[in-house]
Amino acid sequence: MDKIILGVQVVGMGMFVVMLALTLLALITSGMSAFMKKREATDLANIANKESAAAREKMSATDNTIIPEILAVITAAVASCMGRSTYRITTIKRLENKFSLDWNTVGRQEQVQSYSR
C-alpha cells in the first residue's frame, strides 16, 4: 500500500512540475510577442516618419512640381475612391496648411494600428 501512495505522489508531483513549466513557457512566449509587436510598431512609425520627411524634402526641392511617384499615388487613390480604373489628373494644387500634416499623422497611426492587430 505504501508503494501505491508513493507512486501517486510521484505522478502528482511530476504532473505539477510539467504544468508549471508549460505555464512559464506560455507566459514567456506571450511576453516576447507583446514586446516584439511594440518594437515593430515603433520601427514602422520611425520608417514612416523618415519616408515622409524624405518625400517632403524631395517635393520641396522641386519647387511645387510633383514627382511621378506622388502623382501615381494620388491617381491610384482617386481611382480607388471613385470606383473607376482610369482617371486623367490634369492639375494638382498642394495645400500648405496645418490640416495636411494632420492627415499624414492620422494615416500613419492607422497603418501602425493595422499591423499591431
PDB file of C-alpha atoms in Angstrom:
ATOM      1  CA  MET A   1       0.000   0.000   0.000  1.00  0.00           C
ATOM      2  CA  ASP A   2       2.906   2.341   0.734  1.00  0.00           C
ATOM      3  CA  LYS A   3       4.247   1.787  -2.792  1.00  0.00           C
ATOM      4  CA  ILE A   4       0.911   2.825  -4.319  1.00  0.00           C
ATOM      5  CA  ILE A   5       0.774   6.004  -2.244  1.00  0.00           C
ATOM      6  CA  LEU A   6       4.394   6.799  -3.145  1.00  0.00           C
ATOM      7  CA  GLY A   7       3.627   6.181  -6.849  1.00  0.00           C
ATOM      8  CA  VAL A   8       0.599   8.500  -6.757  1.00  0.00           C
ATOM      9  CA  GLN A   9       2.679  11.180  -5.034  1.00  0.00           C
ATOM     10  CA  VAL A  10       5.451  10.894  -7.646  1.00  0.00           C
ATOM     11  CA  VAL A  11       2.912  11.069 -10.506  1.00  0.00           C
ATOM     12  CA  GLY A  12       1.192  14.072  -8.902  1.00  0.00           C
ATOM     13  CA  MET A  13       4.499  15.877  -8.366  1.00  0.00           C
ATOM     14  CA  GLY A  14       5.571  15.137 -11.938  1.00  0.00           C
ATOM     15  CA  MET A  15       2.310  16.463 -13.353  1.00  0.00           C
ATOM     16  CA  PHE A  16       2.628  19.598 -11.217  1.00  0.00           C
ATOM     17  CA  VAL A  17       6.183  20.269 -12.432  1.00  0.00           C
ATOM     18  CA  VAL A  18       5.209  19.745 -16.085  1.00  0.00           C
ATOM     19  CA  MET A  19       2.182  22.077 -15.803  1.00  0.00           C
ATOM     20  CA  LEU A  20       4.280  24.707 -14.053  1.00  0.00           C
ATOM     21  CA  ALA A  21       6.944  24.543 -16.769  1.00  0.00           C
ATOM     22  CA  LEU A  22       4.328  24.799 -19.540  1.00  0.00           C
ATOM     23  CA  THR A  23       2.686  27.786 -17.849  1.00  0.00           C
ATOM     24  CA  LEU A  24       6.029  29.558 -17.557  1.00  0.00           C
ATOM     25  CA  LEU A  25       6.791  28.878 -21.229  1.00  0.00           C
ATOM     26  CA  ALA A  26       3.382  30.259 -22.249  1.00  0.00           C
ATOM     27  CA  LEU A  27       3.941  33.422 -20.195  1.00  0.00           C
ATOM     28  CA  ILE A  28       7.425  33.952 -21.593  1.00  0.00           C
ATOM     29  CA  THR A  29       6.193  33.445 -25.160  1.00  0.00           C
ATOM     30  CA  SER A  30       3.274  35.865 -24.797  1.00  0.00           C
ATOM     31  CA  GLY A  31       5.553  38.451 -23.174  1.00  0.00           C
ATOM     32  CA  MET A  32       8.044  38.221 -26.026  1.00  0.00           C
ATOM     33  CA  SER A  33       5.214  38.519 -28.550  1.00  0.00           C
ATOM     34  CA  ALA A  34       3.890  41.702 -26.919  1.00  0.00           C
ATOM     35  CA  PHE A  35       7.407  43.156 -26.779  1.00  0.00           C
ATOM     36  CA  MET A  36       8.049  42.414 -30.460  1.00  0.00           C
ATOM     37  CA  LYS A  37       4.711  43.966 -31.505  1.00  0.00           C
ATOM     38  CA  LYS A  38       5.550  47.183 -29.653  1.00  0.00           C
ATOM     39  CA  ARG A  39       9.015  47.236 -31.159  1.00  0.00           C
ATOM     40  CA  GLU A  40       7.650  46.614 -34.660  1.00  0.00           C
ATOM     41  CA  ALA A  41       5.099  49.417 -34.240  1.00  0.00           C
ATOM     42  CA  THR A  42       7.788  51.907 -33.219  1.00  0.00           C
ATOM     43  CA  ASP A  43      10.026  50.744 -36.069  1.00  0.00           C
ATOM     44  CA  LEU A  44       7.175  51.237 -38.566  1.00  0.00           C
ATOM     45  CA  ALA A  45       6.452  54.688 -37.174  1.00  0.00           C
ATOM     46  CA  ASN A  46      10.121  55.646 -37.470  1.00  0.00           C
ATOM     47  CA  ILE A  47      10.285  54.369 -41.039  1.00  0.00           C
ATOM     48  CA  ALA A  48       7.096  56.258 -41.950  1.00  0.00           C
ATOM     49  CA  ASN A  49       8.492  59.466 -40.441  1.00  0.00           C
ATOM     50  CA  LYS A  50      11.762  59.102 -42.351  1.00  0.00           C
ATOM     51  CA  GLU A  51       9.970  58.342 -45.610  1.00  0.00           C
ATOM     52  CA  SER A  52       7.566  61.257 -45.265  1.00  0.00           C
ATOM     53  CA  ALA A  53      10.435  63.596 -44.395  1.00  0.00           C
ATOM     54  CA  ALA A  54      12.357  62.386 -47.433  1.00  0.00           C
ATOM     55  CA  ALA A  55       9.282  62.852 -49.629  1.00  0.00           C
ATOM     56  CA  ARG A  56       8.751  66.370 -48.255  1.00  0.00           C
ATOM     57  CA  GLU A  57      12.378  67.248 -48.914  1.00  0.00           C
ATOM     58  CA  LYS A  58      12.195  65.834 -52.407  1.00  0.00           C
ATOM     59  CA  MET A  59       8.949  67.680 -53.084  1.00  0.00           C
ATOM     60  CA  SER A  60      10.190  70.993 -51.708  1.00  0.00           C
ATOM     61  CA  ALA A  61      13.411  70.621 -53.656  1.00  0.00           C
ATOM     62  CA  THR A  62      11.458  70.530 -56.899  1.00  0.00           C
ATOM     63  CA  ASP A  63       9.555  73.790 -56.153  1.00  0.00           C
ATOM     64  CA  ASN A  64       5.893  72.867 -56.487  1.00  0.00           C
ATOM     65  CA  THR A  65       6.415  70.252 -59.183  1.00  0.00           C
ATOM     66  CA  ILE A  66       5.009  66.888 -58.273  1.00  0.00           C
ATOM     67  CA  ILE A  67       7.264  63.896 -58.690  1.00  0.00           C
ATOM     68  CA  PRO A  68       5.863  60.981 -60.724  1.00  0.00           C
ATOM     69  CA  GLU A  69       5.632  58.675 -57.699  1.00  0.00           C
ATOM     70  CA  ILE A  70       3.381  61.115 -55.829  1.00  0.00           C
ATOM     71  CA  LEU A  71       1.257  61.638 -58.944  1.00  0.00           C
ATOM     72  CA  ALA A  72       0.840  57.872 -59.310  1.00  0.00           C
ATOM     73  CA  VAL A  73      -0.242  57.516 -55.685  1.00  0.00           C
ATOM     74  CA  ILE A  74      -2.759  60.361 -55.983  1.00  0.00           C
ATOM     75  CA  THR A  75      -4.169  58.896 -59.195  1.00  0.00           C
ATOM     76  CA  ALA A  76      -4.493  55.443 -57.615  1.00  0.00           C
ATOM     77  CA  ALA A  77      -6.230  56.896 -54.555  1.00  0.00           C
ATOM     78  CA  VAL A  78      -8.725  58.809 -56.711  1.00  0.00           C
ATOM     79  CA  ALA A  79      -9.399  55.738 -58.856  1.00  0.00           C
ATOM     80  CA  SER A  80      -9.910  53.596 -55.761  1.00  0.00           C
ATOM     81  CA  CYS A  81     -12.310  56.046 -54.131  1.00  0.00           C
ATOM     82  CA  MET A  82     -14.313  56.734 -57.275  1.00  0.00           C
ATOM     83  CA  GLY A  83     -14.592  53.109 -58.378  1.00  0.00           C
ATOM     84  CA  ARG A  84     -13.183  53.502 -61.864  1.00  0.00           C
ATOM     85  CA  SER A  85      -9.900  52.110 -63.082  1.00  0.00           C
ATOM     86  CA  THR A  86      -8.710  55.055 -65.194  1.00  0.00           C
ATOM     87  CA  TYR A  87      -8.543  58.758 -64.485  1.00  0.00           C
ATOM     88  CA  ARG A  88      -6.654  61.606 -66.023  1.00  0.00           C
ATOM     89  CA  ILE A  89      -5.305  64.071 -63.487  1.00  0.00           C
ATOM     90  CA  THR A  90      -4.942  67.485 -65.114  1.00  0.00           C
ATOM     91  CA  THR A  91      -3.975  69.719 -62.182  1.00  0.00           C
ATOM     92  CA  ILE A  92      -2.934  69.190 -58.610  1.00  0.00           C
ATOM     93  CA  LYS A  93      -2.592  72.010 -56.131  1.00  0.00           C
ATOM     94  CA  ARG A  94      -0.607  71.482 -52.990  1.00  0.00           C
ATOM     95  CA  LEU A  95      -2.187  72.892 -49.834  1.00  0.00           C
ATOM     96  CA  GLU A  96       0.190  74.500 -47.396  1.00  0.00           C
ATOM     97  CA  ASN A  97      -1.724  74.437 -44.138  1.00  0.00           C
ATOM     98  CA  LYS A  98      -1.902  72.703 -40.806  1.00  0.00           C
ATOM     99  CA  PHE A  99      -4.502  70.161 -41.940  1.00  0.00           C
ATOM    100  CA  SER A 100      -2.215  68.409 -44.408  1.00  0.00           C
ATOM    101  CA  LEU A 101       0.088  67.402 -41.546  1.00  0.00           C
ATOM    102  CA  ASP A 102      -2.884  66.139 -39.515  1.00  0.00           C
ATOM    103  CA  TRP A 103      -3.948  63.836 -42.343  1.00  0.00           C
ATOM    104  CA  ASN A 104      -0.383  62.489 -42.555  1.00  0.00           C
ATOM    105  CA  THR A 105      -0.363  61.741 -38.841  1.00  0.00           C
ATOM    106  CA  VAL A 106      -3.754  60.020 -38.876  1.00  0.00           C
ATOM    107  CA  GLY A 107      -2.737  57.903 -41.870  1.00  0.00           C
ATOM    108  CA  ARG A 108       0.457  56.780 -40.182  1.00  0.00           C
ATOM    109  CA  GLN A 109      -1.375  55.953 -36.958  1.00  0.00           C
ATOM    110  CA  GLU A 110      -3.903  53.837 -38.851  1.00  0.00           C
ATOM    111  CA  GLN A 111      -1.112  51.947 -40.596  1.00  0.00           C
ATOM    112  CA  VAL A 112       0.707  51.243 -37.339  1.00  0.00           C
ATOM    113  CA  GLN A 113      -2.513  50.134 -35.632  1.00  0.00           C
ATOM    114  CA  SER A 114      -3.398  47.806 -38.508  1.00  0.00           C
ATOM    115  CA  TYR A 115      -0.063  45.998 -38.084  1.00  0.00           C
ATOM    116  CA  SER A 116      -0.494  45.626 -34.340  1.00  0.00           C
ATOM    117  CA  ARG A 117      -3.775  43.673 -34.630  1.00  0.00           C
TER     118      ARG A 117
END
